[in-house]
Short mmCIF file of C-alpha atoms in Angstrom, two decimals:
data_model
loop_
_atom_site.label_atom_id
_atom_site.label_comp_id
_atom_site.label_asym_id
_atom_site.label_seq_id
_atom_site.Cartn_x
_atom_site.Cartn_y
_atom_site.Cartn_z
CA MET Q 1 4.07 -136.53 30.79
CA LYS Q 2 0.79 -137.65 32.32
CA SER Q 3 0.31 -137.28 36.06
CA LYS Q 4 -0.76 -140.15 38.32
CA PHE Q 5 -4.21 -138.64 38.49
CA GLN Q 6 -4.50 -138.63 34.71
CA TRP Q 7 -3.34 -142.24 34.50
CA ALA Q 8 -5.84 -143.24 37.22
CA TRP Q 9 -8.63 -141.27 35.54
CA GLU Q 10 -8.01 -142.94 32.19
CA ARG Q 11 -8.25 -146.38 33.81
CA ILE Q 12 -11.79 -145.67 35.03
CA SER Q 13 -14.61 -146.88 32.78
CA LEU Q 14 -16.78 -144.41 30.92
CA ARG Q 15 -19.84 -145.59 32.85
CA SER Q 16 -18.14 -144.87 36.20
CA LYS Q 17 -16.92 -141.47 35.00
CA LEU Q 18 -20.36 -140.41 33.81
CA THR Q 19 -22.02 -141.67 36.98
CA ALA Q 20 -19.49 -139.99 39.26
CA LEU Q 21 -19.73 -136.67 37.40
CA SER Q 22 -23.53 -136.76 37.37
CA VAL Q 23 -23.81 -137.66 41.05
CA GLY Q 24 -21.21 -135.03 41.95
CA LEU Q 25 -23.13 -132.38 40.03
CA ILE Q 26 -26.42 -133.40 41.67
CA GLY Q 27 -24.76 -133.33 45.09
CA LEU Q 28 -23.35 -129.87 44.43
CA LEU Q 29 -26.74 -128.58 43.29
CA LEU Q 30 -28.43 -130.10 46.36
CA ALA Q 31 -25.84 -128.52 48.66
CA VAL Q 32 -26.24 -125.09 47.07
CA SER Q 33 -30.03 -125.43 47.13
CA SER Q 34 -30.02 -126.52 50.80
CA ALA Q 35 -27.68 -123.70 51.81
CA GLY Q 36 -29.86 -121.17 50.05
CA THR Q 37 -33.02 -122.61 51.62
CA VAL Q 38 -31.48 -122.55 55.10
CA ALA Q 39 -30.41 -118.94 54.62
CA LEU Q 40 -33.89 -117.95 53.45
CA LEU Q 41 -35.52 -119.88 56.32
CA SER Q 42 -33.21 -118.27 58.88
CA THR Q 43 -33.99 -114.81 57.50
CA TYR Q 44 -37.72 -115.55 57.49
CA LEU Q 45 -37.78 -116.86 61.08
CA GLN Q 46 -35.72 -113.96 62.37
CA ARG Q 47 -37.92 -111.43 60.60
CA ASN Q 48 -41.06 -113.00 62.13
CA THR Q 49 -39.45 -112.99 65.56
CA ASP Q 50 -38.43 -109.36 65.19
CA THR Q 51 -41.95 -108.41 64.07
CA LEU Q 52 -43.50 -110.07 67.17
CA LEU Q 53 -40.95 -108.47 69.47
CA VAL Q 54 -41.45 -104.98 68.06
CA ALA Q 55 -45.27 -105.28 68.12
CA THR Q 56 -45.28 -106.54 71.73
CA ALA Q 57 -42.80 -103.93 72.93
CA SER Q 58 -44.79 -101.16 71.26
CA THR Q 59 -47.96 -102.32 73.02
CA LEU Q 60 -46.32 -102.63 76.45
CA SER Q 61 -44.47 -99.32 76.27
CA SER Q 62 -47.78 -97.47 76.67
CA GLU Q 63 -48.89 -99.48 79.73
CA ASN Q 64 -48.56 -98.51 83.40
CA PRO Q 65 -45.77 -100.73 84.73
CA LEU Q 66 -47.45 -100.95 88.15
CA MET Q 67 -50.60 -102.41 86.64
CA LEU Q 68 -48.91 -104.56 84.06
CA ASP Q 69 -48.60 -107.76 86.06
CA ARG Q 70 -52.25 -107.71 87.18
CA ARG Q 71 -53.59 -106.88 83.72
CA VAL Q 72 -51.61 -109.71 82.12
CA ALA Q 73 -52.66 -112.17 84.81
CA ASN Q 74 -56.35 -111.22 84.48
CA GLY Q 75 -56.21 -111.35 80.71
CA GLU Q 76 -57.11 -107.70 80.44
CA LEU Q 77 -54.14 -106.97 78.18
CA THR Q 78 -54.16 -108.41 74.65
CA LEU Q 79 -50.68 -109.11 73.42
CA PRO Q 80 -49.48 -110.46 70.05
CA SER Q 81 -49.25 -114.27 69.80
CA LEU Q 82 -45.84 -114.71 71.34
CA PRO Q 83 -44.23 -118.16 71.57
CA SER Q 84 -44.54 -119.92 74.92
CA ASP Q 85 -40.92 -119.17 75.89
CA TYR Q 86 -41.09 -115.36 75.90
CA TYR Q 87 -39.72 -113.11 78.64
CA ILE Q 88 -40.94 -109.57 79.40
CA ALA Q 89 -39.13 -107.23 81.79
CA ILE Q 90 -39.65 -103.67 83.08
CA LEU Q 91 -36.36 -101.90 83.79
CA ASN Q 92 -35.73 -98.70 85.67
CA GLU Q 93 -33.57 -95.87 84.47
CA GLU Q 94 -30.33 -97.59 85.62
CA GLY Q 95 -31.19 -100.86 83.84
CA GLN Q 96 -32.23 -102.71 86.99
CA GLN Q 97 -35.15 -105.10 86.58
CA PHE Q 98 -38.32 -103.82 88.26
CA LEU Q 99 -40.73 -106.45 86.94
CA GLY Q 100 -40.28 -109.71 85.08
CA LEU Q 101 -42.98 -111.67 83.29
CA VAL Q 102 -42.00 -115.20 82.29
CA SER Q 103 -44.15 -117.61 80.30
CA SER Q 104 -45.31 -120.83 81.88
CA ALA Q 105 -42.85 -122.76 79.72
CA GLY Q 106 -39.93 -120.64 80.77
CA ASN Q 107 -40.08 -120.50 84.60
CA LYS Q 108 -36.88 -122.49 84.97
CA ARG Q 109 -35.03 -120.94 82.09
CA ALA Q 110 -32.08 -118.60 82.36
CA THR Q 111 -33.01 -114.93 82.02
CA PRO Q 112 -31.40 -112.40 79.69
CA ASN Q 113 -28.63 -110.13 80.96
CA PHE Q 114 -30.06 -106.59 81.16
CA THR Q 115 -27.30 -104.94 83.23
CA THR Q 116 -26.16 -102.74 80.37
CA LEU Q 117 -29.63 -101.63 79.29
CA THR Q 118 -29.86 -98.25 80.92
CA LEU Q 119 -32.53 -95.88 79.68
CA GLU Q 120 -29.90 -94.03 77.66
CA VAL Q 121 -28.77 -97.24 75.95
CA VAL Q 122 -32.37 -98.27 75.27
CA GLU Q 123 -33.06 -94.95 73.58
CA GLN Q 124 -29.99 -95.45 71.40
CA THR Q 125 -31.29 -98.82 70.15
CA GLN Q 126 -34.25 -96.99 68.56
CA GLY Q 127 -36.41 -100.10 68.86
CA ILE Q 128 -34.19 -102.23 66.61
CA PRO Q 129 -33.95 -105.90 67.67
CA PHE Q 130 -30.58 -107.16 68.90
CA GLU Q 131 -29.13 -110.10 70.81
CA VAL Q 132 -27.82 -110.37 74.38
CA GLU Q 133 -26.38 -113.23 76.40
CA VAL Q 134 -28.01 -114.91 79.41
CA ASN Q 135 -26.93 -114.38 83.01
CA ASN Q 136 -25.93 -117.97 83.72
CA PRO Q 137 -25.55 -119.92 80.44
CA THR Q 138 -26.13 -123.46 81.78
CA GLY Q 139 -29.10 -124.50 79.64
CA PRO Q 140 -29.86 -124.54 75.96
CA ASP Q 141 -30.50 -120.78 75.92
CA THR Q 142 -27.27 -118.90 75.46
CA THR Q 143 -28.51 -115.80 73.67
CA TRP Q 144 -31.83 -113.89 73.48
CA ARG Q 145 -33.30 -111.77 70.77
CA ILE Q 146 -34.73 -108.65 72.41
CA VAL Q 147 -36.41 -105.32 71.66
CA ALA Q 148 -36.18 -102.49 74.24
CA LEU Q 149 -38.36 -99.35 74.20
CA PRO Q 150 -38.68 -96.47 76.71
CA LEU Q 151 -41.88 -96.43 78.80
CA ASN Q 152 -44.32 -93.68 77.98
CA ARG Q 153 -45.90 -93.51 81.47
CA ALA Q 154 -42.83 -94.04 83.65
CA LEU Q 155 -39.11 -93.42 83.74
CA GLY Q 156 -37.72 -96.72 82.53
CA SER Q 157 -37.96 -99.18 79.69
CA VAL Q 158 -39.79 -102.30 78.64
CA VAL Q 159 -37.88 -105.27 77.21
CA VAL Q 160 -39.43 -108.15 75.28
CA ALA Q 161 -37.13 -111.17 74.64
CA LEU Q 162 -37.27 -114.52 72.90
CA PRO Q 163 -34.51 -117.19 73.03
CA THR Q 164 -32.65 -117.66 69.75
CA ASN Q 165 -32.21 -121.37 70.24
CA THR Q 166 -35.80 -121.98 69.10
CA ASN Q 167 -35.12 -120.73 65.58
CA ARG Q 168 -31.74 -122.41 65.66
CA GLN Q 169 -33.33 -125.75 66.54
CA ILE Q 170 -35.78 -125.37 63.68
CA ILE Q 171 -32.96 -124.62 61.28
CA ASN Q 172 -30.85 -127.51 62.63
CA GLU Q 173 -33.79 -129.88 62.38
CA TYR Q 174 -34.46 -128.74 58.82
CA GLY Q 175 -30.77 -129.18 57.97
CA SER Q 176 -30.75 -132.67 59.48
CA ILE Q 177 -33.88 -133.71 57.60
CA GLY Q 178 -32.62 -132.07 54.41
CA GLY Q 179 -29.24 -133.75 54.76
CA ARG Q 180 -30.73 -137.23 55.19
CA PHE Q 181 -33.15 -136.63 52.36
CA GLY Q 182 -30.29 -135.28 50.20
CA ILE Q 183 -28.19 -138.38 50.87
CA PHE Q 184 -31.18 -140.54 49.94
CA LEU Q 185 -31.65 -138.55 46.73
CA ILE Q 186 -27.95 -138.81 45.84
CA VAL Q 187 -27.95 -142.58 46.39
CA LEU Q 188 -31.20 -142.98 44.43
CA SER Q 189 -30.02 -140.72 41.60
CA GLY Q 190 -26.63 -142.46 41.52
CA LEU Q 191 -28.31 -145.86 41.17
CA SER Q 192 -30.72 -144.52 38.53
CA ILE Q 193 -27.92 -142.87 36.58
CA TRP Q 194 -25.80 -146.02 36.77
CA LEU Q 195 -28.66 -148.16 35.43
CA THR Q 196 -29.52 -145.59 32.75
CA ILE Q 197 -25.94 -145.26 31.55
CA THR Q 198 -25.54 -149.04 31.65
CA SER Q 199 -28.63 -149.39 29.47
CA ALA Q 200 -27.46 -146.60 27.14
CA LEU Q 201 -23.98 -148.10 26.77
CA ARG Q 202 -25.24 -151.66 26.29
CA PRO Q 203 -25.16 -151.23 22.47
CA LEU Q 204 -21.42 -150.55 22.79
CA ARG Q 205 -21.06 -154.07 24.17
CA GLU Q 206 -22.72 -155.20 20.95
CA VAL Q 207 -20.20 -153.15 19.00
CA GLU Q 208 -17.40 -154.83 20.95
CA ARG Q 209 -18.81 -158.30 20.29
CA THR Q 210 -19.24 -157.52 16.60
CA ALA Q 211 -15.66 -156.24 16.40
CA GLN Q 212 -14.43 -159.44 18.03
CA SER Q 213 -16.44 -161.48 15.52
CA VAL Q 214 -14.96 -159.53 12.62
CA LYS Q 215 -11.50 -159.98 14.12
CA ALA Q 216 -12.16 -163.73 14.24
CA GLY Q 217 -12.95 -163.69 10.53
CA GLN Q 218 -16.76 -163.50 10.62
CA PHE Q 219 -17.00 -160.56 8.23
CA SER Q 220 -20.74 -160.99 7.78
CA SER Q 221 -21.43 -159.89 11.37
CA ARG Q 222 -23.55 -156.73 11.59
CA LEU Q 223 -24.94 -154.48 14.31
CA ILE Q 224 -28.66 -154.28 15.03
CA GLU Q 225 -30.34 -151.49 13.08
CA ARG Q 226 -31.73 -148.80 15.40
CA HIS Q 227 -33.59 -145.53 14.90
CA ASP Q 228 -31.56 -143.08 12.84
CA LYS Q 229 -32.42 -140.15 15.14
CA THR Q 230 -30.46 -141.66 18.04
CA GLU Q 231 -26.69 -141.47 18.41
CA ILE Q 232 -26.45 -145.25 18.70
CA GLY Q 233 -28.58 -145.64 15.58
CA ARG Q 234 -26.33 -143.35 13.55
CA LEU Q 235 -23.23 -145.07 14.97
CA ASN Q 236 -24.57 -148.53 14.11
CA ARG Q 237 -25.45 -147.41 10.60
CA ALA Q 238 -21.99 -145.93 10.06
CA LEU Q 239 -20.29 -149.03 11.45
CA ASN Q 240 -22.46 -151.33 9.35
CA SER Q 241 -21.51 -149.33 6.27
CA MET Q 242 -17.87 -149.66 7.26
CA LEU Q 243 -18.30 -153.40 7.80
CA ASP Q 244 -19.93 -153.70 4.37
CA SER Q 245 -16.90 -152.00 2.87
CA ILE Q 246 -14.54 -154.22 4.84
CA GLU Q 247 -16.41 -157.36 3.78
CA SER Q 248 -16.40 -156.23 0.16
CA ALA Q 249 -12.70 -155.41 0.37
CA VAL Q 250 -11.89 -158.77 1.95
CA ARG Q 251 -13.97 -160.62 -0.62
CA GLY Q 252 -12.34 -158.61 -3.35
CA LYS Q 253 -8.93 -159.38 -1.90
CA ASP Q 254 -9.75 -163.09 -1.69
CA LYS Q 255 -11.06 -163.03 -5.23
CA THR Q 256 -7.98 -161.13 -6.38
CA LEU Q 257 -5.69 -163.60 -4.64
CA GLU Q 258 -7.55 -166.47 -6.21
CA GLN Q 259 -7.35 -164.82 -9.62
CA MET Q 260 -3.68 -164.11 -9.04
CA ARG Q 261 -2.97 -167.73 -8.18
CA ARG Q 262 -4.84 -168.87 -11.26
CA PHE Q 263 -3.22 -166.11 -13.29
CA VAL Q 264 0.27 -167.18 -12.24
CA SER Q 265 -0.57 -170.84 -12.83
CA ASP Q 266 -2.11 -170.24 -16.25
CA ALA Q 267 0.52 -167.73 -17.31
CA SER Q 268 3.26 -170.15 -16.31
CA HIS Q 269 1.54 -172.90 -18.25
CA GLU Q 270 0.97 -170.71 -21.31
CA LEU Q 271 4.58 -169.52 -21.36
CA ARG Q 272 6.00 -172.97 -20.63
CA THR Q 273 4.57 -174.53 -23.79
CA PRO Q 274 6.23 -172.17 -26.33
CA LEU Q 275 9.42 -172.10 -24.25
CA VAL Q 276 9.59 -175.90 -24.29
CA THR Q 277 9.08 -175.82 -28.07
CA VAL Q 278 11.82 -173.23 -28.59
CA ARG Q 279 14.18 -175.08 -26.27
CA GLY Q 280 13.46 -178.38 -27.97
CA TYR Q 281 14.28 -177.07 -31.43
CA ALA Q 282 17.42 -175.35 -30.07
CA GLU Q 283 18.65 -178.61 -28.47
CA LEU Q 284 17.94 -180.58 -31.65
CA TYR Q 285 19.93 -178.06 -33.64
CA ARG Q 286 22.80 -178.12 -31.12
CA MET Q 287 22.96 -181.92 -31.14
CA GLY Q 288 23.08 -181.92 -34.96
CA ALA Q 289 19.69 -183.58 -35.44
CA ILE Q 290 18.60 -180.73 -37.71
CA LYS Q 291 20.98 -180.35 -40.65
CA LYS Q 292 18.98 -180.06 -43.79
CA PRO Q 293 18.14 -176.50 -44.88
CA LYS Q 294 14.48 -177.46 -45.11
CA ASP Q 295 14.43 -178.80 -41.53
CA VAL Q 296 16.33 -175.75 -40.27
CA ALA Q 297 13.86 -173.42 -41.98
CA GLU Q 298 10.95 -175.33 -40.51
CA ALA Q 299 12.50 -175.17 -37.04
CA MET Q 300 13.08 -171.43 -37.37
CA ASP Q 301 9.47 -170.95 -38.44
CA ARG Q 302 8.26 -172.83 -35.40
CA ILE Q 303 10.56 -170.87 -33.09
CA GLU Q 304 9.39 -167.60 -34.64
CA SER Q 305 5.75 -168.65 -34.32
CA GLU Q 306 6.14 -169.51 -30.66
CA ALA Q 307 8.07 -166.27 -30.03
CA ILE Q 308 5.25 -164.29 -31.63
CA ARG Q 309 2.76 -166.16 -29.48
CA MET Q 310 4.76 -165.34 -26.32
CA SER Q 311 5.04 -161.70 -27.39
CA GLY Q 312 1.28 -161.52 -27.85
CA LEU Q 313 0.71 -163.09 -24.48
CA VAL Q 314 3.12 -160.67 -22.76
CA GLU Q 315 1.55 -157.72 -24.56
CA SER Q 316 -1.89 -158.79 -23.37
CA LEU Q 317 -0.64 -159.09 -19.81
CA LEU Q 318 0.90 -155.61 -20.01
CA THR Q 319 -2.35 -154.23 -21.39
CA LEU Q 320 -4.30 -155.68 -18.48
CA THR Q 321 -1.76 -154.39 -15.98
CA ARG Q 322 -1.90 -150.87 -17.42
CA MET Q 323 -5.70 -150.89 -17.32
CA ASP Q 324 -5.75 -152.11 -13.71
CA GLU Q 325 -3.17 -149.59 -12.50
CA LEU Q 326 -4.10 -146.51 -14.50
CA GLY Q 327 -7.48 -146.91 -16.10
CA GLN Q 328 -6.96 -143.61 -17.91
CA LEU Q 329 -8.70 -142.98 -21.21
CA ALA Q 330 -7.81 -140.69 -24.11
CA THR Q 331 -11.33 -139.75 -25.15
CA GLN Q 332 -12.22 -137.96 -28.36
CA LYS Q 333 -15.23 -137.33 -30.60
CA VAL Q 334 -15.64 -140.23 -33.02
CA LYS Q 335 -18.28 -141.97 -35.10
CA ILE Q 336 -18.90 -145.62 -34.46
CA ASP Q 337 -18.55 -146.65 -38.10
CA SER Q 338 -15.01 -145.21 -38.13
CA ILE Q 339 -14.12 -147.77 -35.46
CA ALA Q 340 -16.20 -150.76 -36.48
CA GLY Q 341 -15.46 -150.50 -40.21
CA PRO Q 342 -11.72 -151.22 -40.04
CA VAL Q 343 -12.28 -153.96 -37.48
CA ILE Q 344 -14.75 -155.79 -39.72
CA LYS Q 345 -12.52 -155.34 -42.75
CA ASP Q 346 -9.50 -156.83 -40.95
CA ALA Q 347 -11.60 -159.74 -39.70
CA SER Q 348 -12.90 -160.43 -43.21
CA VAL Q 349 -9.34 -160.69 -44.51
CA ALA Q 350 -8.24 -162.88 -41.60
CA ASN Q 351 -11.20 -165.28 -41.85
CA PRO Q 352 -12.74 -165.29 -45.34
CA LYS Q 353 -14.90 -168.33 -44.55
CA VAL Q 354 -17.15 -166.22 -42.31
CA LYS Q 355 -19.37 -163.36 -43.44
CA PHE Q 356 -19.27 -160.08 -41.48
CA ASP Q 357 -21.99 -157.46 -41.32
CA PHE Q 358 -22.32 -154.05 -39.59
CA GLU Q 359 -25.67 -152.59 -38.58
CA ASP Q 360 -25.35 -148.94 -37.47
CA SER Q 361 -28.38 -147.28 -35.83
CA THR Q 362 -26.54 -144.34 -34.29
CA ASP Q 363 -27.63 -141.94 -37.10
CA ASN Q 364 -24.01 -141.06 -37.82
CA LEU Q 365 -23.66 -139.32 -34.43
CA GLU Q 366 -20.35 -138.56 -32.76
CA PHE Q 367 -19.61 -139.84 -29.29
CA GLU Q 368 -16.97 -139.02 -26.71
CA LEU Q 369 -14.92 -142.16 -26.01
CA ASP Q 370 -11.45 -143.68 -26.29
CA ALA Q 371 -11.45 -144.82 -29.93
CA ASP Q 372 -8.31 -146.97 -29.66
CA ARG Q 373 -9.60 -148.83 -26.60
CA ILE Q 374 -13.06 -149.41 -28.06
CA LYS Q 375 -11.43 -150.62 -31.27
CA GLN Q 376 -9.41 -153.07 -29.20
CA VAL Q 377 -12.62 -154.32 -27.55
CA LEU Q 378 -14.35 -154.78 -30.90
CA THR Q 379 -11.28 -156.50 -32.33
CA ASN Q 380 -11.25 -158.98 -29.46
CA LEU Q 381 -15.00 -159.64 -29.65
CA VAL Q 382 -15.08 -159.98 -33.44
CA ALA Q 383 -11.98 -162.21 -33.46
CA ASN Q 384 -13.48 -164.35 -30.73
CA ALA Q 385 -16.77 -164.66 -32.65
CA SER Q 386 -15.07 -165.47 -35.97
CA ARG Q 387 -12.91 -168.12 -34.30
CA PHE Q 388 -15.90 -170.15 -33.19
CA ALA Q 389 -18.41 -169.24 -35.92
CA LEU Q 390 -19.49 -172.03 -38.19
CA GLU Q 391 -18.11 -171.99 -41.71
CA GLY Q 392 -20.36 -169.93 -43.99
CA SER Q 393 -22.22 -168.35 -41.07
CA LYS Q 394 -22.46 -164.63 -40.40
CA VAL Q 395 -21.05 -162.46 -37.63
CA THR Q 396 -23.03 -159.25 -37.10
CA VAL Q 397 -21.87 -156.10 -35.34
CA ARG Q 398 -24.75 -153.88 -34.19
CA ALA Q 399 -24.43 -150.34 -32.81
CA ALA Q 400 -27.33 -148.30 -31.41
CA LYS Q 401 -27.95 -145.36 -29.11
CA GLU Q 402 -30.42 -146.43 -26.43
CA GLY Q 403 -31.30 -143.48 -24.24
CA LYS Q 404 -28.07 -142.30 -22.65
CA GLN Q 405 -26.25 -145.52 -23.43
CA LEU Q 406 -24.24 -146.57 -26.46
CA LYS Q 407 -24.84 -150.29 -27.00
CA ILE Q 408 -22.71 -152.42 -29.30
CA SER Q 409 -23.31 -156.14 -29.83
CA VAL Q 410 -21.34 -158.82 -31.67
CA VAL Q 411 -23.59 -161.72 -32.71
CA ASP Q 412 -22.33 -165.08 -34.00
CA ARG Q 413 -23.96 -168.36 -34.98
CA GLY Q 414 -21.41 -170.70 -33.45
CA GLU Q 415 -21.64 -173.27 -30.70
CA GLY Q 416 -22.68 -170.72 -28.08
CA ILE Q 417 -21.71 -170.51 -24.40
CA PRO Q 418 -23.53 -172.41 -21.63
CA GLU Q 419 -25.34 -170.07 -19.27
CA PRO Q 420 -23.25 -171.02 -16.17
CA LEU Q 421 -20.09 -169.97 -18.08
CA GLN Q 422 -21.35 -166.70 -19.56
CA GLU Q 423 -19.88 -164.68 -16.69
CA LYS Q 424 -16.68 -166.70 -16.24
CA VAL Q 425 -15.53 -166.22 -19.84
CA PHE Q 426 -14.46 -162.68 -18.88
CA ASP Q 427 -12.02 -163.96 -16.24
CA ARG Q 428 -8.34 -163.95 -17.09
CA PHE Q 429 -7.09 -167.12 -18.73
CA TYR Q 430 -10.52 -168.71 -18.46
CA ARG Q 431 -11.24 -171.02 -21.39
CA ALA Q 432 -14.13 -173.47 -21.43
CA ASP Q 433 -12.14 -175.78 -23.74
CA ASN Q 434 -8.41 -175.20 -23.34
CA SER Q 435 -7.36 -177.58 -26.10
CA ARG Q 436 -9.77 -176.08 -28.64
CA ASN Q 437 -8.75 -172.55 -27.68
CA ARG Q 438 -5.09 -173.32 -28.04
CA GLU Q 439 -5.69 -174.74 -31.46
CA THR Q 440 -7.53 -171.60 -32.52
CA GLY Q 441 -4.84 -169.38 -31.08
CA GLY Q 442 -6.69 -167.94 -28.06
CA SER Q 443 -4.80 -166.94 -24.94
CA GLY Q 444 -7.79 -166.48 -22.62
CA LEU Q 445 -7.04 -162.76 -22.12
CA GLY Q 446 -9.03 -161.07 -24.88
CA LEU Q 447 -12.34 -160.92 -23.06
CA ALA Q 448 -10.63 -159.95 -19.78
CA ILE Q 449 -9.01 -157.01 -21.60
CA ALA Q 450 -12.38 -156.07 -23.11
CA ARG Q 451 -14.04 -156.02 -19.68
CA SER Q 452 -11.26 -153.86 -18.19
CA ILE Q 453 -11.64 -151.31 -20.99
CA ILE Q 454 -15.44 -151.17 -20.69
CA ASN Q 455 -15.19 -150.85 -16.89
CA ALA Q 456 -12.79 -147.94 -17.37
CA HIS Q 457 -15.49 -146.28 -19.51
CA GLY Q 458 -17.98 -146.78 -16.68
CA GLY Q 459 -19.98 -149.32 -18.67
CA LYS Q 460 -20.72 -153.02 -18.52
CA ILE Q 461 -20.17 -156.01 -20.78
CA TRP Q 462 -21.93 -159.35 -20.84
CA ALA Q 463 -22.52 -162.50 -22.85
CA GLU Q 464 -25.79 -164.19 -23.66
CA ALA Q 465 -27.18 -166.84 -25.96
CA THR Q 466 -28.15 -165.84 -29.49
CA PRO Q 467 -31.74 -166.81 -30.34
CA GLY Q 468 -31.48 -169.79 -32.68
CA GLY Q 469 -27.97 -170.72 -31.50
CA GLY Q 470 -24.68 -168.97 -31.00
CA ALA Q 471 -23.37 -166.32 -28.62
CA THR Q 472 -23.93 -162.57 -28.37
CA PHE Q 473 -21.41 -160.32 -26.66
CA SER Q 474 -22.75 -156.85 -25.81
CA PHE Q 475 -21.46 -153.82 -23.96
CA GLU Q 476 -23.00 -150.50 -22.96
CA ILE Q 477 -21.19 -147.24 -22.29
CA PRO Q 478 -22.78 -144.18 -20.67
CA ILE Q 479 -21.75 -141.32 -22.92
CA THR Q 480 -22.45 -137.71 -23.66
CA GLN Q 481 -23.56 -137.00 -27.20
CA LYS Q 482 -21.52 -134.31 -28.94
#
């Protein structure tokens, strides 16, 4: 189960998340940096103060306390550069103040509390700076940083003191300035990060718009090509490749649906004609219109002929279905003449009015291919050529090895195929002249079967005009010579 925080966090946009995390990290770094700087500054100021105090106390400890006030007033005594708010005191053995020297800036300031600084206590401090409170803490000075040393020329001690509020004010002022400047930096960085992330994520808006266009059916929409070294560039390239695949798939689906509609329509039409013939003869026989043995025999011949035609049509449909679903080939090493020879011989018997010729330029080589399937392709192409070849003309089958391709062509001298139809003739049930094809026994599936078989071999098949008239059907298969 997700907590409320997780649900709320998931509802925040990526831009807001990245900006908040970046600004938070910058704020944390600024806070740590400021704290470290303040600590270093405090240590530095205190060390400087302690150095001045120790140097001044060391100088004064060797002076005659009775002459100290006059020497300081006359400028005869050179002291370290103390701040203007210093306080110097001479104490007796019991810690009572004997002499006090106050700077001009500190005449009205509260004085340090020296009541506990007996000579014995001063000796125990060993000249190490420490802090004491003031006598009457009514002003800004509440504590003093002092150094106490025994006098060398009298029985007592000298004390040099500086108020701690000076360093504290410096540190507070630095913290105030640093805080305001830090807030300014956080606001400025937050705005900069927001604008930068907005600019960086702007291409995602383009992705969203493109996705909406594709959803609306505009499959040609593409993203702008960007530099491949950027993440957006690689993303756009990958998405464009995906959109290309989607567009191809959709076009293929539309084409398949269109072919299926035409397939169903044509198949229904092709099957309806022989079924109507069979039904007609059956009804005539049932009604007694066919009684003579000769008429009955003729009717049976027609029924058998139409049944054979339907069987051939169904077998062709099954062949196409198996090729579409499986596409598996049973390859073996064969010579081309072992395939083309029987095909040409069968065609010569079936159509003696056309001459058939085989030109083999493969040098009797063996090739790895599915012999039965290639024989079926040649049978369809040769039968198609002989059906439309002019009487007395010649149909030539040519085989040659061209580089790494096996090329086989079937050339006829018939009516030919118009160029706009040379690609469509391979579609299922496509026939440029349905009446003429039906008379010659074509079903419109032979060339579609041939293309499926060649595609399964990884090759291509095409039709073109024969120089001087006629049509040439050729196919190439990439093969490995054995």
